[in-house]
Structure formats: C-alpha cells, structure tokens
Amino acid sequence: MPILSKVRDEKSNPVATQPIKPPVFGKWWAMLGLSIGVFLFALDVYVVNLALPIMVESLHTDFATIQWVILSYLLAISVFVLSAAKLGDTFGKKQLYILGLIVFTFGSALCALSPTVEWAIAFRFVQGLGAAFISGLGTATIVEIFPKKQRGLALGIRSGVFGLGITIGPTVGGLLVALGGWPLIFWVNVPIGILGCIMVARLVPSSPVRDLPPRFDLVGTVVLTLVLTAFTLGITQIQTQGLHSVGTIALLIFSAIGCVGFLILQTRVTEPTIDFKLFRSVEFSLGLVLRFLGNFVMAAAIFILPFFLELVQHYSPERTGLLLGIPPVIIAVTAPVAGILADRFGARIISSIGLLSIAVGCLAMSRFEADLTLPQYIAGVAPYAMGVGLFQSPNNSAIMGAAPQERLGVASGLLSLSRILGQTTGVPLVAALFSFVTLTSANLAPHVDITDAPIESLVLGMHAAFGAIAVLSIVSTAIALFDWWFRKPTSEFEVATNSR
C-alpha cells in the first residue's frame, strides 16, 4: 500500500520527485548566502525598536503613533508573506528571495529619508513588502537544501544567525543613533542588502518549481489587508480614545466580521492564499498556534524593554543598546544547540522547555523596579532569552517537517504568517495594556502621551505588561506539554520525527 501511495503521489505531484539541484559550493555555502538575508531581517528588529523613543521626539509624534513604524512593517509582511511563498513555489524561491532583498534595501533607504512620521510609516510598509519574501522563502529553501537528519541543525543555525543579527543590532543601533540620529539605523541596511543579493545569486541553487499556471488571490489579499489594518488601527486607538469611541468599536467589529469572511472566501477560490489541506496535520497546526503565541510574547517584550530602560532608568541609547544586546547573545548561543537537541530528543519536548523558560523570564521581568541593578536585569532576561533560543528552531523544524515537499513554500509562508501575526497583535495589545495601566495609575487622561507619565506609573505599567505575557507563556507551555505527554504519533512522518 505505501508503494502504491508513493506512485500515486509522484504522478499527482511531479515536483515531489525532483530533488533540488545540489549547491555548486555545497549546502553550507548556500546557508551562508541565505544567512545574509536572515541577518539583515534580524538586524532590523532591535535597531528600530531601540530608536523608537528617539523618533518620538525627533518626528514630533506620540507613543500611539510611533507604534505604526513597527506595525506598518509587520502588516506588510502579514499580508504578502503567503502570496510570496506561493509565488516561490511557482517561479522559484531563489529569484524571489533576491527580489525581496532588493525591495527591503530600497525601502530602508526611503525610511532614512523620511521627513515626517507619516512618511516613515509608509516607507516601512515598502520595507515590509521586501521582508515578506525574505521571511516566507528563506526557511523553505533551507529545508530543500538540507536532508531531514540535518534539518534541526540547519534551522538552528538559521535561528543562531537571527540571534546574531539582533545581538549586534542594539549595540550598533545605539552607536548609530548617537553618531548621526535614527536615519543611520536604516542606512546601515543598504550595503548589507547589496552584499546579500550578490551572495544569494552566486551561492544558492535554484529550487524546483510547480508546473502550474501562476494564480494570485487578489481578492483574498485585499480582504486580508483591510481586516488586519482595521484590527491593528482599532487596538492602537484604544490607547488614545478608550473603548468608548464608536469608531474604535466599529473597526474591531469590522475586523472580526472580515476575518470570518476571509476564511469563508478561502474555501471557495481555486488558488486560495491559505492552503487548508496543510492543517490536517495536528503537528503542523499546533506548531503554528504555538509559534503565534510565542511571537506574541517575544514582540511585546522587545517593544516594552527600550521604553523601560530609557524612560525609567534614563539610560542613553548607547547603554540601552548594550543592555538590549544581552538577550540576543544568549539566543545566538542557544539556538544551534536547541536544533541539535531537537534532532536527538524530538522537537516538541525541546520547544516546550523553551516556552517554560520564557515564562520564567517574563515573570522575573515583571518584578523590575526603578532601582534595577545589572545583576537583576541579567537574572530576568537570561531565562527569557534562553527560552527563545530553545523554542524557535525546534518549533520551526516541527512545522516544516510536517509539510509535504511540494508545499514547502506555502508551509514556510504560513510559519512566517503565524510569527508576524503574533507580533502584529502582541505589540498593540500589550502596548494598550501598558498605556492603560500607566495612565490610570497616574490619573492622566487617555490622550496624554505615556512618555510624560511619572516613573512610578511607568513601572506599574511595565509590571502589568510583563505579567500578562508571562501568563500567556504559561498557557502556551501547558498546551505544548499536554500535546507532548498525551498525543501519540499518528502518521509515519510523526513517528519518524519523534524518534529522531
């Protein structure tokens, strides 16, 4: 029966029998080429977050508006990452990965030239469009190049490179802001992006493509754009207008109805943006849920910490950058080890341990006070960072391993979408909680910017924010451990994955 099934699969999915062309310089050189894009993508995370408090003053804006410098970027990735992944299966991942690097680099230059916060938000959307191709196609290409027995290690190295990018990001960002202001954090992407394009073109092999006519789900993309924008705008408006605003409530209701409509629409189109057949795998579906929850927590933590260090501790951008560089160093060291452990003991148990460690770290950070010392800071961020390193690559391996070979691009896109949706919802929701608790404790009106709140109120707001994401981390850990303990492998693939 397995032989007949294999023959049937080869006839229905001819691309599944076409192995990727071996890299000219070897798979490790191909990894080096792809790592440039991963590094660039990661560098942008901490650098921009670090500069947000400075940009508030420089661009004459407020806390609620400056969030859109982050959110417009995440929205662009959320909307286009699945389409980018599908196009990669059709036209080839390498070519579109290079296109993404070009758009990302061009968008970075435009961001550096932004005269107002509105232009910065718009150009960040352009940058996010390029990032959608980098994020959606990089993981799939790595999975194609490396054999299954090395998948955990390869994805662990990818996570390590990502950790290296966010390690250098705070330090470099602090120095750049001190030397020439926030525009320099975008200019630094330009030479790296150009180098990345050259290296990917030279070192990464072309991947097999599907022998199908390209189809783009235009209606689904438009609906998804409207839904995500309405939801994010509604959440950010809560911070300034509260829940009593008719416009805010209307945006949230529209986003809820639109989400249901989008899912219904996806079941009725020929080439949907989301391939629901992939969700028949419990391993794949649960992995995406945990990816969403994990990145919700991580994005919220990354967003809140710079404001605490600069507004409460009154640290300079340089010192803030050095302190924000501690977690990425730990992540960069832990992630490759986590990939090896996942290959040895199974992805589910290692990622569960990672989620538990994140929860411990968030609980510790929820007790940070205005007189925080360096050892106390390290004691809080260290378990958080170690947990991120242990969670990411095993979770990626479990998700990508549950996808069929001919749908790796779409699976990679869904992985990126779950990650970005977690960030897109985590930043405004936790920021809204942070803002609400801060302003309420200080008896300030909702329209007052939190940067004007007293230190005691800012500390209370941070306690609430990190306490909330700690609870979410504990819930995520419970879900993962319940699955690992009670659910037995049900497919040949799951047996093979969990026996590694």
Coordinates of C-alpha atoms in Angstrom, one line a residue:
M1 CA 0.0 0.0 0.0
P2 CA 2.8 2.5 0.8
I3 CA 4.4 1.7 -2.6
L4 CA 1.1 2.4 -4.4
S5 CA 0.7 5.6 -2.4
K6 CA 4.1 6.7 -3.4
V7 CA 3.5 6.1 -7.1
R8 CA 0.2 8.0 -6.8
D9 CA 2.0 10.9 -5.1
E10 CA 4.6 11.0 -7.8
K11 CA 2.0 11.2 -10.6
S12 CA -0.1 13.9 -8.8
N13 CA 2.9 15.9 -7.5
P14 CA 5.7 15.6 -10.1
V15 CA 7.7 18.2 -8.3
A16 CA 8.0 16.0 -5.3
T17 CA 10.2 13.6 -7.2
Q18 CA 12.5 16.4 -8.5
P19 CA 15.2 16.9 -5.9
I20 CA 16.8 20.3 -5.6
K21 CA 19.9 20.8 -7.6
P22 CA 23.0 20.4 -5.4
P23 CA 24.6 23.7 -4.5
V24 CA 27.6 24.5 -6.6
F25 CA 29.7 25.4 -3.5
G26 CA 28.0 23.0 -1.1
K27 CA 25.0 23.3 1.2
W28 CA 26.9 25.2 3.9
W29 CA 27.9 27.9 1.4
A30 CA 24.3 28.1 0.4
M31 CA 23.4 28.6 4.0
L32 CA 25.9 31.4 4.2
G33 CA 24.2 33.2 1.3
L34 CA 20.8 32.8 2.8
S35 CA 22.1 33.9 6.2
I36 CA 22.8 37.4 4.9
G37 CA 19.1 37.9 4.3
V38 CA 18.3 36.4 7.7
F39 CA 20.9 38.6 9.4
L40 CA 19.5 41.7 7.6
F41 CA 16.0 40.8 8.6
A42 CA 17.1 40.3 12.2
L43 CA 19.2 43.4 12.4
D44 CA 16.1 45.5 11.7
V45 CA 14.2 44.1 14.7
Y46 CA 16.1 45.5 17.6
V47 CA 17.6 48.5 15.8
V48 CA 14.3 50.1 15.1
N49 CA 12.8 49.2 18.5
L50 CA 15.8 50.9 20.1
A51 CA 15.3 54.1 18.2
L52 CA 11.5 54.5 18.9
P53 CA 11.8 56.7 21.9
I54 CA 14.2 59.0 20.0
M55 CA 11.9 59.0 17.0
V56 CA 9.0 60.2 19.1
E57 CA 10.9 63.4 19.9
S58 CA 12.6 63.8 16.5
L59 CA 9.5 63.3 14.4
H60 CA 7.2 65.3 16.8
T61 CA 4.8 62.4 17.4
D62 CA 3.5 60.3 20.3
F63 CA 3.5 56.8 21.7
A64 CA 0.4 55.6 19.9
T65 CA 1.5 56.9 16.5
I66 CA 5.2 55.7 16.7
Q67 CA 3.9 52.1 17.1
W68 CA 2.9 52.2 13.4
V69 CA 6.6 52.4 12.4
I70 CA 6.6 48.8 13.7
L71 CA 3.1 47.9 12.8
S72 CA 3.1 49.0 9.1
Y73 CA 6.2 46.9 8.6
L74 CA 4.5 43.9 10.3
L75 CA 1.3 44.4 8.4
A76 CA 3.0 44.3 5.0
I77 CA 4.7 41.0 6.0
S78 CA 1.4 39.6 7.2
V79 CA -0.5 40.5 4.1
F80 CA 2.1 39.4 1.5
V81 CA 4.1 36.6 3.1
L82 CA 1.7 33.8 1.9
S83 CA 1.5 35.2 -1.6
A84 CA 5.3 35.5 -1.7
A85 CA 5.6 31.8 -0.6
K86 CA 3.1 30.6 -3.2
L87 CA 4.9 32.6 -5.9
G88 CA 8.1 31.0 -4.8
D89 CA 6.7 27.5 -5.4
T90 CA 5.7 28.7 -8.9
F91 CA 8.6 30.8 -10.1
G92 CA 11.4 29.6 -7.9
K93 CA 12.4 30.7 -4.4
K94 CA 15.9 31.9 -5.2
Q95 CA 14.8 34.6 -7.7
L96 CA 12.0 35.9 -5.4
Y97 CA 14.3 35.9 -2.4
I98 CA 16.7 38.2 -4.2
L99 CA 13.7 40.4 -5.3
G100 CA 12.8 40.6 -1.6
L101 CA 16.3 41.7 -0.7
I102 CA 16.2 44.4 -3.3
V103 CA 12.8 45.8 -2.2
F104 CA 13.9 45.6 1.5
T105 CA 17.1 47.5 0.8
F106 CA 15.3 50.2 -1.3
G107 CA 12.7 50.6 1.4
S108 CA 15.4 51.1 4.0
A109 CA 16.9 53.9 2.1
L110 CA 13.5 55.6 1.8
C111 CA 12.9 55.2 5.5
A112 CA 16.2 57.0 6.2
L113 CA 15.0 59.9 4.1
S114 CA 11.6 60.2 5.8
P115 CA 10.8 63.9 6.7
T116 CA 7.7 63.0 8.9
V117 CA 6.4 60.1 10.8
E118 CA 3.7 59.6 8.2
W119 CA 6.3 59.1 5.5
A120 CA 8.3 56.8 7.8
I121 CA 5.2 54.6 8.3
A122 CA 4.6 54.4 4.6
F123 CA 8.2 53.6 3.7
R124 CA 8.3 50.9 6.4
F125 CA 5.4 49.3 4.6
V126 CA 7.6 49.1 1.5
Q127 CA 10.4 47.6 3.5
G128 CA 8.0 45.1 5.0
L129 CA 6.9 44.0 1.5
G130 CA 10.5 43.0 0.8
A131 CA 10.8 41.3 4.2
A132 CA 7.8 39.2 3.3
F133 CA 9.8 37.5 0.5
I134 CA 12.8 37.1 2.8
S135 CA 10.8 35.7 5.7
G136 CA 8.5 33.5 3.6
L137 CA 11.1 31.8 1.4
G138 CA 14.3 31.5 3.4
T139 CA 13.2 28.7 5.7
A140 CA 11.7 26.7 2.8
T141 CA 14.9 27.0 0.8
I142 CA 17.0 25.7 3.8
V143 CA 14.6 22.7 4.2
E144 CA 15.0 21.9 0.5
I145 CA 18.8 22.0 0.6
F146 CA 19.4 20.0 3.8
P147 CA 18.5 16.4 4.4
K148 CA 16.0 15.5 7.2
K149 CA 18.7 14.3 9.5
Q150 CA 20.3 17.8 9.4
R151 CA 17.1 19.9 9.4
G152 CA 17.2 20.7 13.1
L153 CA 20.8 21.7 12.9
A154 CA 20.3 23.8 9.8
L155 CA 17.3 25.6 11.2
G156 CA 19.1 26.0 14.5
I157 CA 22.0 27.7 12.6
R158 CA 19.4 30.0 11.0
S159 CA 18.0 30.9 14.4
G160 CA 21.5 31.5 15.6
V161 CA 22.2 33.9 12.7
F162 CA 18.9 35.6 13.5
G163 CA 20.1 35.8 17.1
L164 CA 23.5 37.2 15.9
G165 CA 21.6 39.9 14.0
I166 CA 19.6 41.0 17.0
T167 CA 22.7 40.8 19.1
I168 CA 24.6 43.3 17.0
G169 CA 21.5 45.4 16.4
P170 CA 21.2 47.1 19.8
T171 CA 24.9 47.9 20.1
V172 CA 25.2 49.1 16.5
G173 CA 21.9 50.9 16.8
G174 CA 22.9 52.7 20.0
L175 CA 26.1 53.9 18.4
L176 CA 24.5 54.9 15.1
V177 CA 21.8 56.9 16.9
A178 CA 24.4 58.6 19.0
L179 CA 26.6 59.4 15.9
G180 CA 24.0 60.6 13.4
G181 CA 20.5 60.1 14.7
W182 CA 17.9 57.5 13.8
P183 CA 18.2 57.7 10.0
L184 CA 21.5 55.9 10.2
I185 CA 19.8 52.7 11.5
F186 CA 18.2 52.4 8.1
W187 CA 21.2 53.4 6.0
V188 CA 23.2 50.5 7.5
N189 CA 20.9 48.1 5.7
V190 CA 21.8 49.3 2.3
P191 CA 25.4 47.9 1.9
I192 CA 24.4 44.7 3.7
G193 CA 21.4 44.3 1.3
I194 CA 23.5 44.7 -1.8
L195 CA 26.1 42.2 -0.5
G196 CA 23.2 39.8 0.3
C197 CA 21.8 40.0 -3.3
I198 CA 25.2 39.1 -4.7
M199 CA 25.9 36.2 -2.4
V200 CA 22.4 34.6 -2.8
A201 CA 22.7 34.9 -6.6
R202 CA 26.1 33.2 -6.5
L203 CA 25.8 30.6 -3.7
V204 CA 22.2 29.5 -3.5
P205 CA 20.9 26.9 -6.0
S206 CA 17.7 27.2 -7.9
S207 CA 14.8 25.2 -6.5
P208 CA 12.2 23.1 -8.4
V209 CA 9.0 24.8 -9.3
R210 CA 5.5 23.6 -9.8
D211 CA 4.3 23.0 -13.3
L212 CA 1.2 25.1 -12.7
P213 CA -0.1 28.4 -14.1
P214 CA 0.6 31.2 -11.6
R215 CA -2.5 32.5 -9.8
F216 CA -2.7 35.4 -7.4
D217 CA -5.5 35.6 -4.9
L218 CA -6.1 39.3 -5.4
V219 CA -9.5 39.4 -3.6
G220 CA -8.2 37.5 -0.6
T221 CA -5.1 39.7 -0.3
V222 CA -7.3 42.9 -0.4
V223 CA -9.6 41.4 2.3
L224 CA -6.7 40.3 4.5
T225 CA -5.2 43.8 4.2
L226 CA -8.4 45.5 5.3
V227 CA -9.0 43.1 8.2
L228 CA -5.5 43.3 9.6
T229 CA -5.4 47.1 9.2
A230 CA -8.8 47.6 10.8
F231 CA -7.8 45.4 13.8
T232 CA -4.5 47.0 14.4
L233 CA -5.8 50.5 14.0
G234 CA -8.6 49.7 16.4
I235 CA -6.3 48.4 19.0
T236 CA -3.9 51.4 18.8
Q237 CA -6.9 53.8 19.0
I238 CA -7.9 52.2 22.3
Q239 CA -4.8 53.7 23.8
T240 CA -5.9 57.3 23.0
Q241 CA -9.7 57.1 22.8
G242 CA -10.6 54.2 25.0
L243 CA -13.4 51.7 24.4
H244 CA -16.0 54.4 24.4
S245 CA -15.1 55.5 20.9
V246 CA -17.7 54.5 18.3
G247 CA -15.0 54.5 15.6
T248 CA -12.8 52.1 17.6
I249 CA -15.6 49.7 18.3
A250 CA -16.6 49.8 14.6
L251 CA -13.1 49.0 13.5
L252 CA -12.9 46.0 15.8
I253 CA -16.3 44.6 14.8
F254 CA -15.4 45.1 11.1
S255 CA -12.1 43.2 11.6
A256 CA -14.0 40.3 13.3
I257 CA -16.6 40.0 10.6
G258 CA -13.9 40.4 7.9
C259 CA -11.9 37.6 9.4
V260 CA -14.8 35.2 9.2
G261 CA -15.5 36.4 5.6
F262 CA -11.9 35.9 4.6
L263 CA -11.9 32.3 5.9
I264 CA -15.1 31.5 4.0
L265 CA -13.7 33.1 0.9
Q266 CA -10.6 31.0 1.1
T267 CA -12.7 27.8 0.9
R268 CA -14.3 28.9 -2.4
V269 CA -11.4 30.1 -4.5
T270 CA -9.4 27.9 -6.8
E271 CA -6.0 29.1 -5.6
P272 CA -6.5 30.3 -2.0
T273 CA -4.0 32.3 -0.1
I274 CA -4.2 29.8 2.7
D275 CA -3.9 26.1 1.9
F276 CA -6.3 24.5 4.5
K277 CA -5.2 21.0 3.5
L278 CA -1.9 21.5 5.4
F279 CA -3.9 21.9 8.6
R280 CA -5.0 18.2 8.5
S281 CA -1.7 17.6 10.3
V282 CA -2.0 18.1 14.0
E283 CA 1.8 18.6 14.3
F284 CA 1.6 21.4 11.7
S285 CA -1.4 23.1 13.2
L286 CA -0.3 23.0 16.8
G287 CA 3.1 24.2 15.8
L288 CA 1.6 27.3 14.1
V289 CA -0.5 28.0 17.2
L290 CA 2.5 27.9 19.5
R291 CA 4.5 29.9 17.0
F292 CA 1.8 32.6 17.1
L293 CA 1.7 32.7 20.9
G294 CA 5.4 32.6 21.3
N295 CA 6.0 35.6 19.0
F296 CA 3.1 37.5 20.6
V297 CA 5.1 37.3 23.9
M298 CA 8.5 38.0 22.2
A299 CA 7.3 41.0 20.2
A300 CA 5.7 42.5 23.3
A301 CA 8.8 42.1 25.4
I302 CA 11.1 43.6 22.7
F303 CA 8.8 46.6 22.4
I304 CA 8.4 47.4 26.1
L305 CA 12.0 47.0 27.3
P306 CA 13.5 50.0 25.4
F307 CA 10.9 52.3 26.9
F308 CA 11.6 51.0 30.4
L309 CA 15.4 51.4 30.0
E310 CA 15.2 54.9 28.5
L311 CA 12.2 56.4 30.3
V312 CA 12.5 54.8 33.7
Q313 CA 16.2 54.1 34.0
H314 CA 17.2 57.2 32.0
Y315 CA 19.9 55.3 30.1
S316 CA 21.5 56.7 27.0
P317 CA 20.8 55.0 23.6
E318 CA 24.3 53.5 23.8
R319 CA 23.9 51.9 27.2
T320 CA 20.3 50.8 26.3
G321 CA 21.7 49.2 23.2
L322 CA 24.3 47.3 25.2
L323 CA 21.7 46.0 27.7
L324 CA 19.3 45.0 24.9
G325 CA 22.2 43.1 23.3
I326 CA 22.4 40.6 26.2
P327 CA 19.3 38.5 25.3
P328 CA 20.3 38.1 21.6
V329 CA 23.8 36.9 22.6
I330 CA 22.1 34.2 24.7
I331 CA 19.7 33.4 21.8
A332 CA 22.5 33.1 19.3
V333 CA 24.4 30.6 21.5
T334 CA 21.3 28.6 22.5
A335 CA 19.5 28.3 19.1
P336 CA 22.0 26.0 17.3
V337 CA 22.2 23.8 20.4
A338 CA 18.4 23.6 20.5
G339 CA 18.4 22.4 16.9
I340 CA 20.8 19.6 17.8
L341 CA 18.8 18.6 20.8
A342 CA 15.6 18.6 18.7
D343 CA 17.2 16.2 16.2
R344 CA 18.1 14.0 19.2
F345 CA 15.2 14.1 21.5
G346 CA 12.3 15.5 19.4
A347 CA 11.1 19.0 18.6
R348 CA 8.1 19.0 20.9
I349 CA 9.8 18.5 24.2
I350 CA 12.6 21.0 23.5
S351 CA 10.2 23.7 22.3
S352 CA 8.1 23.1 25.4
I353 CA 11.1 23.6 27.7
G354 CA 11.8 26.8 25.8
L355 CA 8.3 28.1 26.4
L356 CA 8.6 27.4 30.1
S357 CA 11.9 29.2 30.3
I358 CA 10.3 32.2 28.5
A359 CA 7.5 32.3 31.1
V360 CA 10.1 32.2 34.0
G361 CA 11.9 35.1 32.4
C362 CA 8.8 37.2 31.9
L363 CA 7.8 36.6 35.5
A364 CA 11.2 37.9 36.6
M365 CA 11.0 41.0 34.3
S366 CA 7.5 41.7 35.7
R367 CA 9.3 42.5 39.1
F368 CA 11.7 45.0 37.6
E369 CA 11.8 48.3 39.7
A370 CA 13.1 51.8 39.1
D371 CA 16.3 50.9 41.1
L372 CA 17.0 47.9 39.0
T373 CA 20.7 46.7 39.1
L374 CA 22.6 45.0 36.3
P375 CA 22.6 41.5 38.0
Q376 CA 18.8 41.8 38.5
Y377 CA 18.4 42.7 34.8
I378 CA 20.5 39.8 33.7
A379 CA 18.7 37.4 36.0
G380 CA 15.4 38.4 34.4
V381 CA 16.4 38.5 30.7
A382 CA 18.6 35.4 30.8
P383 CA 15.9 32.7 31.2
Y384 CA 13.7 34.6 28.7
A385 CA 16.4 34.7 26.1
M386 CA 17.4 31.0 26.7
G387 CA 13.8 30.1 26.3
V388 CA 13.5 31.9 22.9
G389 CA 16.6 30.1 21.7
L390 CA 15.2 26.7 22.8
F391 CA 11.8 27.3 21.3
Q392 CA 12.4 28.8 17.9
S393 CA 14.4 26.3 15.8
P394 CA 12.6 23.1 17.2
N395 CA 9.3 24.7 16.6
N396 CA 10.4 25.6 13.0
S397 CA 11.6 22.1 12.4
A398 CA 8.3 20.5 13.6
I399 CA 6.3 22.8 11.4
M400 CA 8.3 22.4 8.2
G401 CA 8.8 18.7 8.8
A402 CA 5.0 18.2 8.8
A403 CA 4.6 19.8 5.3
P404 CA 4.9 17.9 2.0
Q405 CA 7.9 18.6 -0.2
E406 CA 5.9 20.3 -2.9
R407 CA 4.3 22.7 -0.5
L408 CA 7.3 23.8 1.4
G409 CA 7.0 27.4 0.1
V410 CA 3.4 27.7 1.4
A411 CA 4.3 26.0 4.7
S412 CA 7.1 28.4 5.2
G413 CA 4.7 31.3 4.4
L414 CA 2.2 30.1 7.0
L415 CA 5.1 29.7 9.5
S416 CA 6.1 33.3 8.8
L417 CA 2.5 34.5 8.9
S418 CA 1.9 32.9 12.3
R419 CA 5.1 34.6 13.5
I420 CA 4.2 38.0 12.1
L421 CA 0.5 37.8 13.3
G422 CA 1.8 37.1 16.8
Q423 CA 4.0 40.2 16.6
T424 CA 1.3 42.3 14.9
T425 CA -1.2 41.6 17.7
G426 CA 1.3 41.4 20.5
V427 CA 2.7 44.9 20.1
P428 CA -0.6 46.9 20.1
L429 CA -2.4 44.7 22.7
V430 CA 0.4 44.8 25.2
A431 CA 1.2 48.4 24.4
A432 CA -2.5 49.2 25.1
L433 CA -2.3 47.4 28.5
F434 CA 1.0 49.2 29.3
S435 CA -0.5 52.6 28.3
F436 CA -3.8 52.0 30.2
V437 CA -2.2 50.9 33.5
T438 CA 0.4 53.7 33.3
L439 CA -2.2 56.5 32.6
T440 CA -4.7 55.1 35.1
S441 CA -2.2 54.9 37.9
A442 CA -1.1 58.5 37.2
N443 CA -4.7 59.8 36.9
L444 CA -3.9 61.1 33.4
A445 CA -6.4 61.4 30.5
P446 CA -6.2 58.8 27.7
H447 CA -5.0 61.4 25.2
V448 CA -1.9 62.2 27.3
D449 CA 1.3 60.5 26.0
I450 CA 2.8 58.0 28.4
T451 CA 6.2 59.5 27.9
D452 CA 5.0 62.3 30.2
A453 CA 3.9 59.9 32.9
P454 CA 5.8 59.7 36.2
I455 CA 8.3 56.9 36.8
E456 CA 6.2 55.1 39.4
S457 CA 3.3 54.8 36.9
L458 CA 5.6 53.6 34.1
V459 CA 6.9 50.9 36.4
L460 CA 3.4 49.7 37.2
G461 CA 2.5 49.6 33.5
M462 CA 5.6 47.5 32.8
H463 CA 4.7 45.2 35.7
A464 CA 1.2 44.7 34.1
A465 CA 2.6 44.2 30.6
F466 CA 5.2 41.5 31.6
G467 CA 2.8 39.9 34.0
A468 CA 0.3 39.4 31.2
I469 CA 2.7 37.9 28.7
A470 CA 4.1 35.7 31.5
V471 CA 0.6 34.2 32.0
L472 CA 0.3 33.7 28.2
S473 CA 3.6 31.9 28.2
I474 CA 2.5 29.6 30.9
V475 CA -0.7 28.8 29.0
S476 CA 1.4 28.1 25.9
T477 CA 3.7 25.8 27.9
A478 CA 0.7 23.9 29.2
I479 CA -0.7 23.3 25.7
A480 CA 2.7 22.1 24.4
L481 CA 3.3 19.8 27.4
F482 CA -0.2 18.4 27.2
D483 CA 0.3 17.6 23.5
W484 CA 3.7 16.0 24.1
W485 CA 2.5 13.9 27.0
F486 CA -0.8 12.6 25.7
R487 CA -0.7 12.7 21.9
K488 CA 1.0 9.7 20.3
P489 CA 2.3 9.9 16.7
T490 CA -0.4 9.1 14.2
S491 CA 1.4 9.2 10.9
E492 CA 4.6 7.7 9.6
F493 CA 6.1 11.1 9.4
E494 CA 5.3 11.9 13.0
V495 CA 6.7 8.6 14.1
A496 CA 9.9 9.3 12.2
T497 CA 10.1 12.9 13.6
N498 CA 9.6 11.9 17.2
S499 CA 12.0 9.0 17.0
R500 CA 14.9 11.2 16.0

